[in-house]
Amino acid sequence: RVLCSKLTEIQYIELAEQALSTLKNISKETGSAIVRDGGLGAMLNFLDFFSTHVQQTALSAAANCCRNLSPEYFPMIRDVFPMVRTVLGYPDSKLVEQACTMVVRTLESYRHRADLLEQLLDPETLLAINNLLSPGGTSSTISSTNYTSLVKALGTAARASPTVAMSLYEADIHSSMYYNLAGVLPSSHDEIEAAVAPAEAAIMSNIGQKPKDQIEEILSLICEILPPFPTDGVFDARNHSERMLSRYKEAKAKLERETVKGNPTGKNLDEIVEAMRTRTKANITSTAVAEPSNSEQSSNDNLSSKAAPQKRGLAQQHKERNDLIEANFDIVIDFIRVLLPVLVEVYIASAATKIRTKVLGAILRAIAFCNEEKLHVALKVSPRLCQRIFIRLIASKRSQCRWRAS
């Protein structure tokens, strides 16, 4: 507290510099104590009055303080975030690196608090971050590790908050993501009709020059921003479980037996499986009605009470995300229309299983969101281009299967 007071009322510049140096050493072990005593504001309020070397010391100490932040310290973090946002645009690479580290650690600390993330990642902050990630900005001044960490932190925030995900759409994040995958900027809105995805060789060369984990985090961010998977039909995980597979086998055998006997049931395979599922639920319910022991009853009650709020929270977040996406349909469709061709080309150009899996997940999210009319709008880039990229996608998969078979 005494050291922080020396920074809030600067009388001797040398004394303030010594206080900053001491706080940097303390922050490595007890950063939360510095935050509690108002040290973040004290270290950053007069940042521009110090030399570059002292500024680096102050930002390094502030970044150390942002590890594992408690929600009770959020007002202090919120007050200094505009200063951090300003530093992200500085020309000095070391200052930008420390500010970037501070942003990443703060977002990671509040990754489970959507309400706090929404306050931190306002449009001005997201614009500063996007300028950091975009070509021609200050992206060349930060290391590849920090770049990857920043993209990962944005993906974490977008997963936690539908509002942050929509703000990333509005911040034009797709241009930065497109550039990092393709090596060139996407066509302008006026030229979208004549847009052509970059050649496979160009994309292969571009992603080959970047760290594998950076490409994976970029694809993860795209997946988090895209509309979520539906929860019914083929997207219902219960339809692909081992239990459901055994039900289908049993239903198929029953259907074949009835056909051989000449007494067809008049039902198709799906109807028989659904009847079996209904009987299974009834059996489970009747079993649950049997009198359990007191310990089993209390254990089940505890598990139900813990799981119910989590399910309600996820369902509410899913609904909120879908409502925001439907309300901003044009922005989402533009995002899909720009990125879909390059995602297919990335799949073809990459041989890494993890990257291909993430690309397929992103493509599936985009297509699942679109009904026939929406898909027509999303693929309005060029009919020839759409045919070319999906034919190449299928051809690539078939050639891979032939290679494995041989």
Short mmCIF file of C-alpha atoms in Angstrom, two decimals:
data_model
loop_
_atom_site.label_atom_id
_atom_site.label_comp_id
_atom_site.label_asym_id
_atom_site.label_seq_id
_atom_site.Cartn_x
_atom_site.Cartn_y
_atom_site.Cartn_z
CA ARG A 1 0.00 0.00 0.00
CA VAL A 2 2.87 2.37 0.78
CA LEU A 3 4.47 1.62 -2.57
CA CYS A 4 1.19 2.24 -4.38
CA SER A 5 0.81 5.59 -2.61
CA LYS A 6 4.21 6.64 -3.94
CA LEU A 7 2.84 6.17 -7.46
CA THR A 8 -0.47 7.99 -6.96
CA GLU A 9 1.31 11.13 -5.73
CA ILE A 10 4.57 11.33 -7.65
CA GLN A 11 7.00 13.83 -6.12
CA TYR A 12 10.29 12.31 -7.19
CA ILE A 13 10.48 10.42 -10.46
CA GLU A 14 13.41 8.27 -9.24
CA LEU A 15 11.43 7.18 -6.19
CA ALA A 16 8.45 6.26 -8.38
CA GLU A 17 10.71 4.19 -10.64
CA GLN A 18 12.11 2.34 -7.62
CA ALA A 19 8.58 1.70 -6.38
CA LEU A 20 7.61 0.21 -9.76
CA SER A 21 10.66 -2.03 -9.78
CA THR A 22 9.85 -3.28 -6.28
CA LEU A 23 6.19 -3.88 -7.19
CA LYS A 24 7.28 -5.92 -10.21
CA ASN A 25 9.24 -8.26 -7.92
CA ILE A 26 6.35 -8.50 -5.47
CA SER A 27 3.83 -9.16 -8.24
CA LYS A 28 5.49 -12.45 -9.13
CA GLU A 29 4.32 -13.95 -5.84
CA THR A 30 1.46 -11.82 -4.45
CA GLY A 31 -0.13 -10.04 -7.39
CA SER A 32 -3.61 -10.20 -5.87
CA ALA A 33 -2.48 -8.11 -2.89
CA ILE A 34 -1.33 -5.36 -5.27
CA VAL A 35 -4.68 -5.41 -7.07
CA ARG A 36 -6.56 -5.30 -3.76
CA ASP A 37 -4.68 -2.16 -2.68
CA GLY A 38 -5.34 -0.35 -5.97
CA GLY A 39 -1.90 -1.05 -7.41
CA LEU A 40 -3.04 -1.60 -11.00
CA GLY A 41 -4.37 1.92 -11.36
CA ALA A 42 -1.37 3.34 -9.53
CA MET A 43 1.06 1.60 -11.93
CA LEU A 44 -0.78 2.54 -15.13
CA ASN A 45 -2.31 5.96 -14.49
CA PHE A 46 0.92 7.87 -15.19
CA LEU A 47 2.39 5.38 -17.66
CA ASP A 48 3.10 8.00 -20.34
CA PHE A 49 5.23 10.09 -17.98
CA PHE A 50 7.88 7.38 -17.65
CA SER A 51 10.61 6.28 -20.04
CA THR A 52 10.06 3.24 -22.24
CA HIS A 53 12.10 1.00 -19.97
CA VAL A 54 10.06 2.00 -16.90
CA GLN A 55 6.84 1.56 -18.90
CA GLN A 56 7.88 -2.02 -19.63
CA THR A 57 8.47 -2.58 -15.91
CA ALA A 58 5.02 -1.20 -15.03
CA LEU A 59 3.21 -3.30 -17.66
CA SER A 60 5.13 -6.43 -16.71
CA ALA A 61 4.10 -5.97 -13.08
CA ALA A 62 0.48 -5.34 -14.15
CA ALA A 63 0.49 -8.50 -16.29
CA ASN A 64 1.75 -10.53 -13.33
CA CYS A 65 -1.12 -9.18 -11.24
CA CYS A 66 -3.71 -10.44 -13.74
CA ARG A 67 -3.17 -14.12 -13.02
CA ASN A 68 -6.18 -15.88 -11.48
CA LEU A 69 -8.12 -12.72 -10.76
CA SER A 70 -11.03 -12.88 -8.35
CA PRO A 71 -14.42 -11.42 -9.36
CA GLU A 72 -14.24 -9.07 -6.36
CA TYR A 73 -11.36 -7.24 -8.07
CA PHE A 74 -13.28 -6.73 -11.29
CA PRO A 75 -14.06 -2.99 -10.75
CA MET A 76 -10.32 -2.29 -10.53
CA ILE A 77 -9.65 -4.30 -13.70
CA ARG A 78 -12.45 -2.55 -15.55
CA ASP A 79 -11.05 0.87 -14.64
CA VAL A 80 -7.60 0.16 -16.12
CA PHE A 81 -8.76 -1.69 -19.25
CA PRO A 82 -9.08 1.52 -21.35
CA MET A 83 -5.39 2.21 -20.63
CA VAL A 84 -4.47 -1.32 -21.68
CA ARG A 85 -6.53 -0.88 -24.85
CA THR A 86 -4.50 2.25 -25.67
CA VAL A 87 -1.21 0.41 -25.16
CA LEU A 88 -2.27 -2.26 -27.67
CA GLY A 89 -1.83 0.37 -30.38
CA TYR A 90 1.65 1.48 -29.31
CA PRO A 91 4.53 0.98 -31.78
CA ASP A 92 6.87 -0.51 -29.16
CA SER A 93 6.64 -4.29 -29.45
CA LYS A 94 7.60 -5.03 -25.83
CA LEU A 95 4.89 -2.77 -24.48
CA VAL A 96 2.32 -4.34 -26.78
CA GLU A 97 3.44 -7.83 -25.73
CA GLN A 98 2.88 -7.04 -22.05
CA ALA A 99 -0.51 -5.44 -22.71
CA CYS A 100 -1.50 -8.46 -24.77
CA THR A 101 -0.45 -10.79 -21.94
CA MET A 102 -2.53 -8.71 -19.54
CA VAL A 103 -5.62 -9.04 -21.76
CA VAL A 104 -5.15 -12.81 -22.17
CA ARG A 105 -4.74 -13.46 -18.44
CA THR A 106 -7.74 -11.30 -17.58
CA LEU A 107 -10.00 -13.08 -20.07
CA GLU A 108 -8.80 -16.45 -18.80
CA SER A 109 -9.52 -15.41 -15.19
CA TYR A 110 -13.13 -14.51 -16.02
CA ARG A 111 -13.78 -17.23 -18.59
CA HIS A 112 -16.77 -18.51 -16.59
CA ARG A 113 -18.30 -15.06 -16.05
CA ALA A 114 -20.08 -14.00 -19.23
CA ASP A 115 -21.40 -10.82 -17.61
CA LEU A 116 -17.89 -9.61 -16.75
CA LEU A 117 -16.47 -10.53 -20.15
CA GLU A 118 -19.18 -8.50 -21.85
CA GLN A 119 -18.18 -5.43 -19.86
CA LEU A 120 -14.49 -5.84 -20.66
CA LEU A 121 -14.85 -6.65 -24.36
CA ASP A 122 -16.75 -3.57 -25.47
CA PRO A 123 -16.69 -2.53 -29.17
CA GLU A 124 -13.66 -0.25 -28.68
CA THR A 125 -11.61 -3.00 -27.03
CA LEU A 126 -12.57 -5.59 -29.65
CA LEU A 127 -11.63 -3.14 -32.39
CA ALA A 128 -8.20 -2.63 -30.80
CA ILE A 129 -7.71 -6.40 -30.53
CA ASN A 130 -8.82 -6.95 -34.12
CA ASN A 131 -6.36 -4.28 -35.29
CA LEU A 132 -3.70 -6.22 -33.42
CA LEU A 133 -4.63 -9.42 -35.25
CA SER A 134 -5.22 -7.95 -38.69
CA PRO A 135 -2.62 -7.43 -41.44
CA GLY A 136 -1.20 -3.94 -41.54
CA GLY A 137 -1.90 -3.51 -37.84
CA THR A 138 0.52 -4.22 -35.01
CA SER A 139 0.36 -8.02 -35.46
CA SER A 140 3.99 -8.04 -36.59
CA THR A 141 5.00 -6.57 -33.23
CA ILE A 142 3.78 -9.49 -31.09
CA SER A 143 5.21 -12.97 -30.93
CA SER A 144 3.51 -15.98 -32.45
CA THR A 145 2.92 -17.37 -28.95
CA ASN A 146 1.11 -14.25 -27.79
CA TYR A 147 -0.86 -14.11 -31.03
CA THR A 148 -2.05 -17.69 -30.51
CA SER A 149 -2.88 -17.01 -26.85
CA LEU A 150 -4.93 -13.95 -27.79
CA VAL A 151 -6.93 -15.88 -30.39
CA LYS A 152 -7.51 -18.68 -27.87
CA ALA A 153 -8.71 -16.19 -25.23
CA LEU A 154 -11.18 -14.68 -27.72
CA GLY A 155 -12.50 -18.16 -28.49
CA THR A 156 -12.96 -18.83 -24.77
CA ALA A 157 -14.84 -15.53 -24.35
CA ALA A 158 -17.04 -16.23 -27.40
CA ARG A 159 -17.90 -19.66 -25.99
CA ALA A 160 -18.89 -18.16 -22.64
CA SER A 161 -20.92 -15.22 -23.95
CA PRO A 162 -23.22 -15.05 -27.00
CA THR A 163 -22.99 -11.25 -26.80
CA VAL A 164 -19.20 -11.33 -27.16
CA ALA A 165 -19.54 -13.71 -30.11
CA MET A 166 -21.90 -11.32 -31.86
CA SER A 167 -19.62 -8.37 -31.07
CA LEU A 168 -16.81 -10.24 -32.84
CA TYR A 169 -18.99 -10.45 -35.95
CA GLU A 170 -19.51 -6.68 -35.77
CA ALA A 171 -15.79 -6.07 -35.22
CA ASP A 172 -15.12 -7.64 -38.65
CA ILE A 173 -13.02 -10.42 -37.14
CA HIS A 174 -13.60 -12.60 -40.21
CA SER A 175 -11.16 -10.51 -42.27
CA SER A 176 -8.33 -11.26 -39.83
CA MET A 177 -9.23 -14.96 -39.69
CA TYR A 178 -9.46 -15.17 -43.48
CA TYR A 179 -6.07 -13.51 -43.88
CA ASN A 180 -4.42 -15.87 -41.40
CA LEU A 181 -5.77 -18.90 -43.24
CA ALA A 182 -5.45 -17.75 -46.85
CA GLY A 183 -2.60 -15.24 -46.72
CA VAL A 184 -4.68 -12.61 -48.55
CA LEU A 185 -7.56 -10.35 -47.58
CA PRO A 186 -11.11 -11.36 -48.62
CA SER A 187 -12.83 -9.59 -51.47
CA SER A 188 -14.88 -6.52 -50.65
CA HIS A 189 -18.66 -6.77 -50.41
CA ASP A 190 -19.04 -5.27 -53.89
CA GLU A 191 -16.74 -7.90 -55.37
CA ILE A 192 -18.20 -10.87 -53.51
CA GLU A 193 -20.05 -12.13 -56.58
CA ALA A 194 -16.75 -12.63 -58.39
CA ALA A 195 -14.86 -13.93 -55.36
CA VAL A 196 -12.65 -16.93 -55.83
CA ALA A 197 -11.05 -18.88 -53.02
CA PRO A 198 -7.24 -18.79 -53.01
CA ALA A 199 -5.51 -21.69 -54.68
CA GLU A 200 -4.75 -24.79 -52.64
CA ALA A 201 -1.00 -24.30 -53.14
CA ALA A 202 -1.17 -20.73 -51.79
CA ILE A 203 -3.09 -21.82 -48.70
CA MET A 204 -0.78 -24.78 -48.16
CA SER A 205 2.21 -22.45 -48.29
CA ASN A 206 0.55 -19.98 -45.91
CA ILE A 207 -0.53 -22.45 -43.23
CA GLY A 208 2.77 -24.28 -43.55
CA GLN A 209 4.56 -21.13 -42.38
CA LYS A 210 2.42 -20.77 -39.27
CA PRO A 211 2.56 -22.85 -36.07
CA LYS A 212 0.09 -25.71 -36.09
CA ASP A 213 -1.45 -24.67 -32.76
CA GLN A 214 -2.11 -21.17 -34.12
CA ILE A 215 -4.11 -22.56 -37.07
CA GLU A 216 -6.03 -24.81 -34.67
CA GLU A 217 -6.93 -21.88 -32.38
CA ILE A 218 -8.03 -19.76 -35.35
CA LEU A 219 -10.33 -22.57 -36.49
CA SER A 220 -11.59 -23.01 -32.92
CA LEU A 221 -12.44 -19.30 -32.76
CA ILE A 222 -14.33 -19.56 -36.06
CA CYS A 223 -16.29 -22.53 -34.67
CA GLU A 224 -17.19 -20.63 -31.49
CA ILE A 225 -18.43 -17.63 -33.48
CA LEU A 226 -20.47 -19.67 -35.96
CA PRO A 227 -24.04 -20.72 -35.06
CA PRO A 228 -24.14 -23.69 -32.67
CA PHE A 229 -25.15 -27.16 -33.73
CA PRO A 230 -28.86 -28.01 -33.45
CA THR A 231 -29.77 -30.32 -30.58
CA ASP A 232 -32.21 -32.60 -32.39
CA GLY A 233 -32.28 -34.97 -35.35
CA VAL A 234 -28.93 -36.23 -36.59
CA PHE A 235 -27.20 -33.79 -34.23
CA ASP A 236 -28.64 -35.50 -31.13
CA ALA A 237 -25.69 -37.41 -29.66
CA ARG A 238 -28.01 -40.01 -28.17
CA ASN A 239 -28.86 -41.19 -31.68
CA HIS A 240 -25.24 -42.25 -32.21
CA SER A 241 -24.60 -44.12 -28.96
CA GLU A 242 -23.83 -47.81 -28.64
CA ARG A 243 -27.23 -48.35 -27.04
CA MET A 244 -29.02 -46.78 -30.00
CA LEU A 245 -26.95 -48.88 -32.43
CA SER A 246 -27.99 -52.05 -30.63
CA ARG A 247 -31.63 -50.92 -30.76
CA TYR A 248 -31.39 -50.44 -34.51
CA LYS A 249 -29.88 -53.90 -34.93
CA GLU A 250 -32.62 -55.44 -32.79
CA ALA A 251 -35.34 -53.53 -34.68
CA LYS A 252 -33.89 -54.57 -38.03
CA ALA A 253 -33.81 -58.22 -36.98
CA LYS A 254 -37.41 -57.99 -35.77
CA LEU A 255 -38.50 -56.40 -39.04
CA GLU A 256 -36.78 -59.14 -41.03
CA ARG A 257 -38.42 -61.89 -38.90
CA GLU A 258 -41.87 -60.39 -39.38
CA THR A 259 -41.29 -60.12 -43.15
CA VAL A 260 -40.18 -63.76 -43.43
CA LYS A 261 -43.26 -64.93 -41.49
CA GLY A 262 -45.46 -62.96 -43.85
CA ASN A 263 -46.86 -60.83 -41.03
CA PRO A 264 -45.31 -57.40 -41.62
CA THR A 265 -45.95 -54.91 -38.83
CA GLY A 266 -46.59 -52.05 -41.23
CA LYS A 267 -43.98 -49.95 -39.42
CA ASN A 268 -40.64 -48.79 -40.71
CA LEU A 269 -37.34 -49.18 -38.89
CA ASP A 270 -37.42 -45.74 -37.23
CA GLU A 271 -40.92 -46.28 -35.84
CA ILE A 272 -39.89 -49.61 -34.29
CA VAL A 273 -36.80 -48.02 -32.71
CA GLU A 274 -38.89 -45.16 -31.30
CA ALA A 275 -41.33 -47.68 -29.76
CA MET A 276 -38.39 -49.50 -28.19
CA ARG A 277 -37.04 -46.22 -26.81
CA THR A 278 -40.44 -45.42 -25.28
CA ARG A 279 -40.59 -48.84 -23.60
CA THR A 280 -37.06 -48.36 -22.25
CA LYS A 281 -38.00 -45.00 -20.72
CA ALA A 282 -41.09 -46.59 -19.15
CA ASN A 283 -38.97 -49.38 -17.65
CA ILE A 284 -36.48 -46.86 -16.26
CA THR A 285 -39.31 -44.84 -14.73
CA SER A 286 -40.92 -47.90 -13.14
CA THR A 287 -37.55 -48.97 -11.75
CA ALA A 288 -36.99 -45.52 -10.30
CA VAL A 289 -40.37 -45.73 -8.54
CA ALA A 290 -39.11 -48.67 -6.49
CA GLU A 291 -38.24 -47.62 -2.98
CA PRO A 292 -34.58 -46.59 -2.85
CA SER A 293 -32.56 -46.46 0.35
CA ASN A 294 -32.26 -43.16 2.20
CA SER A 295 -28.60 -42.74 1.20
CA GLU A 296 -29.38 -43.44 -2.47
CA GLN A 297 -32.31 -41.04 -2.40
CA SER A 298 -30.24 -38.21 -0.90
CA SER A 299 -27.39 -38.87 -3.34
CA ASN A 300 -29.76 -38.75 -6.33
CA ASP A 301 -31.35 -35.57 -5.02
CA ASN A 302 -27.94 -33.92 -4.68
CA LEU A 303 -26.91 -34.89 -8.19
CA SER A 304 -30.21 -33.68 -9.66
CA SER A 305 -30.03 -30.37 -7.82
CA LYS A 306 -26.52 -29.75 -9.17
CA ALA A 307 -27.21 -30.86 -12.75
CA ALA A 308 -30.53 -29.06 -13.23
CA PRO A 309 -29.20 -25.46 -13.00
CA GLN A 310 -26.31 -26.31 -15.33
CA LYS A 311 -28.69 -27.73 -17.96
CA ARG A 312 -31.00 -24.74 -17.63
CA GLY A 313 -28.05 -22.38 -18.00
CA LEU A 314 -26.78 -24.13 -21.12
CA ALA A 315 -30.26 -24.21 -22.64
CA GLN A 316 -30.77 -20.53 -21.90
CA GLN A 317 -27.38 -19.64 -23.41
CA HIS A 318 -28.13 -21.75 -26.49
CA LYS A 319 -31.46 -19.95 -26.96
CA GLU A 320 -29.87 -16.52 -26.43
CA ARG A 321 -27.17 -17.31 -28.97
CA ASN A 322 -29.69 -18.45 -31.57
CA ASP A 323 -31.87 -15.39 -30.97
CA LEU A 324 -28.90 -13.05 -31.48
CA ILE A 325 -27.86 -14.85 -34.64
CA GLU A 326 -31.37 -14.74 -36.11
CA ALA A 327 -31.64 -11.04 -35.25
CA ASN A 328 -28.35 -10.36 -37.09
CA PHE A 329 -28.87 -12.76 -39.98
CA ASP A 330 -27.16 -10.63 -42.64
CA ILE A 331 -23.93 -10.31 -40.64
CA VAL A 332 -23.79 -14.06 -39.98
CA ILE A 333 -24.48 -14.94 -43.62
CA ASP A 334 -21.72 -12.59 -44.78
CA PHE A 335 -19.37 -14.30 -42.32
CA ILE A 336 -20.29 -17.74 -43.69
CA ARG A 337 -20.16 -16.59 -47.30
CA VAL A 338 -16.65 -15.20 -46.92
CA LEU A 339 -15.13 -18.05 -44.91
CA LEU A 340 -16.82 -21.16 -46.35
CA PRO A 341 -14.75 -21.38 -49.57
CA VAL A 342 -11.44 -20.88 -47.79
CA LEU A 343 -12.39 -23.43 -45.10
CA VAL A 344 -12.88 -26.08 -47.78
CA GLU A 345 -9.53 -25.18 -49.33
CA VAL A 346 -7.85 -25.40 -45.91
CA TYR A 347 -9.29 -28.89 -45.47
CA ILE A 348 -7.87 -29.96 -48.83
CA ALA A 349 -4.49 -28.31 -48.26
CA SER A 350 -3.95 -29.69 -44.75
CA ALA A 351 -3.00 -33.23 -43.81
CA ALA A 352 -3.32 -32.78 -40.04
CA THR A 353 -6.25 -34.72 -38.61
CA LYS A 354 -6.98 -32.18 -35.86
CA ILE A 355 -7.10 -29.29 -38.32
CA ARG A 356 -9.33 -31.22 -40.73
CA THR A 357 -11.69 -32.14 -37.89
CA LYS A 358 -12.05 -28.50 -36.83
CA VAL A 359 -12.60 -27.41 -40.45
CA LEU A 360 -15.34 -30.01 -40.93
CA GLY A 361 -16.93 -28.87 -37.68
CA ALA A 362 -16.98 -25.26 -38.89
CA ILE A 363 -18.41 -26.23 -42.30
CA LEU A 364 -21.08 -28.38 -40.65
CA ARG A 365 -22.08 -25.56 -38.29
CA ALA A 366 -22.43 -23.19 -41.23
CA ILE A 367 -24.52 -25.60 -43.32
CA ALA A 368 -26.67 -26.74 -40.38
CA PHE A 369 -27.60 -23.11 -39.70
CA CYS A 370 -28.85 -22.59 -43.23
CA ASN A 371 -32.14 -23.82 -44.59
CA GLU A 372 -32.46 -24.06 -48.38
CA GLU A 373 -33.02 -20.33 -48.80
CA LYS A 374 -30.25 -19.33 -46.40
CA LEU A 375 -27.83 -21.80 -47.98
CA HIS A 376 -28.56 -20.31 -51.39
CA VAL A 377 -27.66 -16.87 -50.03
CA ALA A 378 -24.53 -18.16 -48.30
CA LEU A 379 -23.31 -19.94 -51.43
CA LYS A 380 -24.18 -17.07 -53.74
CA VAL A 381 -20.48 -16.43 -54.26
CA SER A 382 -20.40 -18.33 -57.52
CA PRO A 383 -22.10 -21.58 -58.56
CA ARG A 384 -18.92 -22.74 -60.28
CA LEU A 385 -16.85 -22.02 -57.20
CA CYS A 386 -19.27 -23.96 -54.97
CA GLN A 387 -19.22 -26.93 -57.34
CA ARG A 388 -15.44 -26.82 -57.58
CA ILE A 389 -14.72 -26.68 -53.86
CA PHE A 390 -17.17 -29.42 -52.85
CA ILE A 391 -16.16 -31.72 -55.73
CA ARG A 392 -12.54 -31.29 -54.65
CA LEU A 393 -13.54 -31.97 -51.05
CA ILE A 394 -15.22 -35.25 -52.02
CA ALA A 395 -12.40 -36.18 -54.39
CA SER A 396 -9.85 -35.52 -51.65
CA LYS A 397 -11.73 -37.80 -49.25
CA ARG A 398 -12.09 -40.58 -51.83
CA SER A 399 -8.41 -40.46 -52.77
CA GLN A 400 -7.53 -40.66 -49.08
CA CYS A 401 -9.74 -43.74 -48.67
CA ARG A 402 -8.13 -45.39 -51.72
CA TRP A 403 -4.66 -44.68 -50.31
CA ARG A 404 -5.57 -46.29 -46.99
CA ALA A 405 -7.13 -49.31 -48.74
CA SER A 406 -4.00 -49.85 -50.81
#
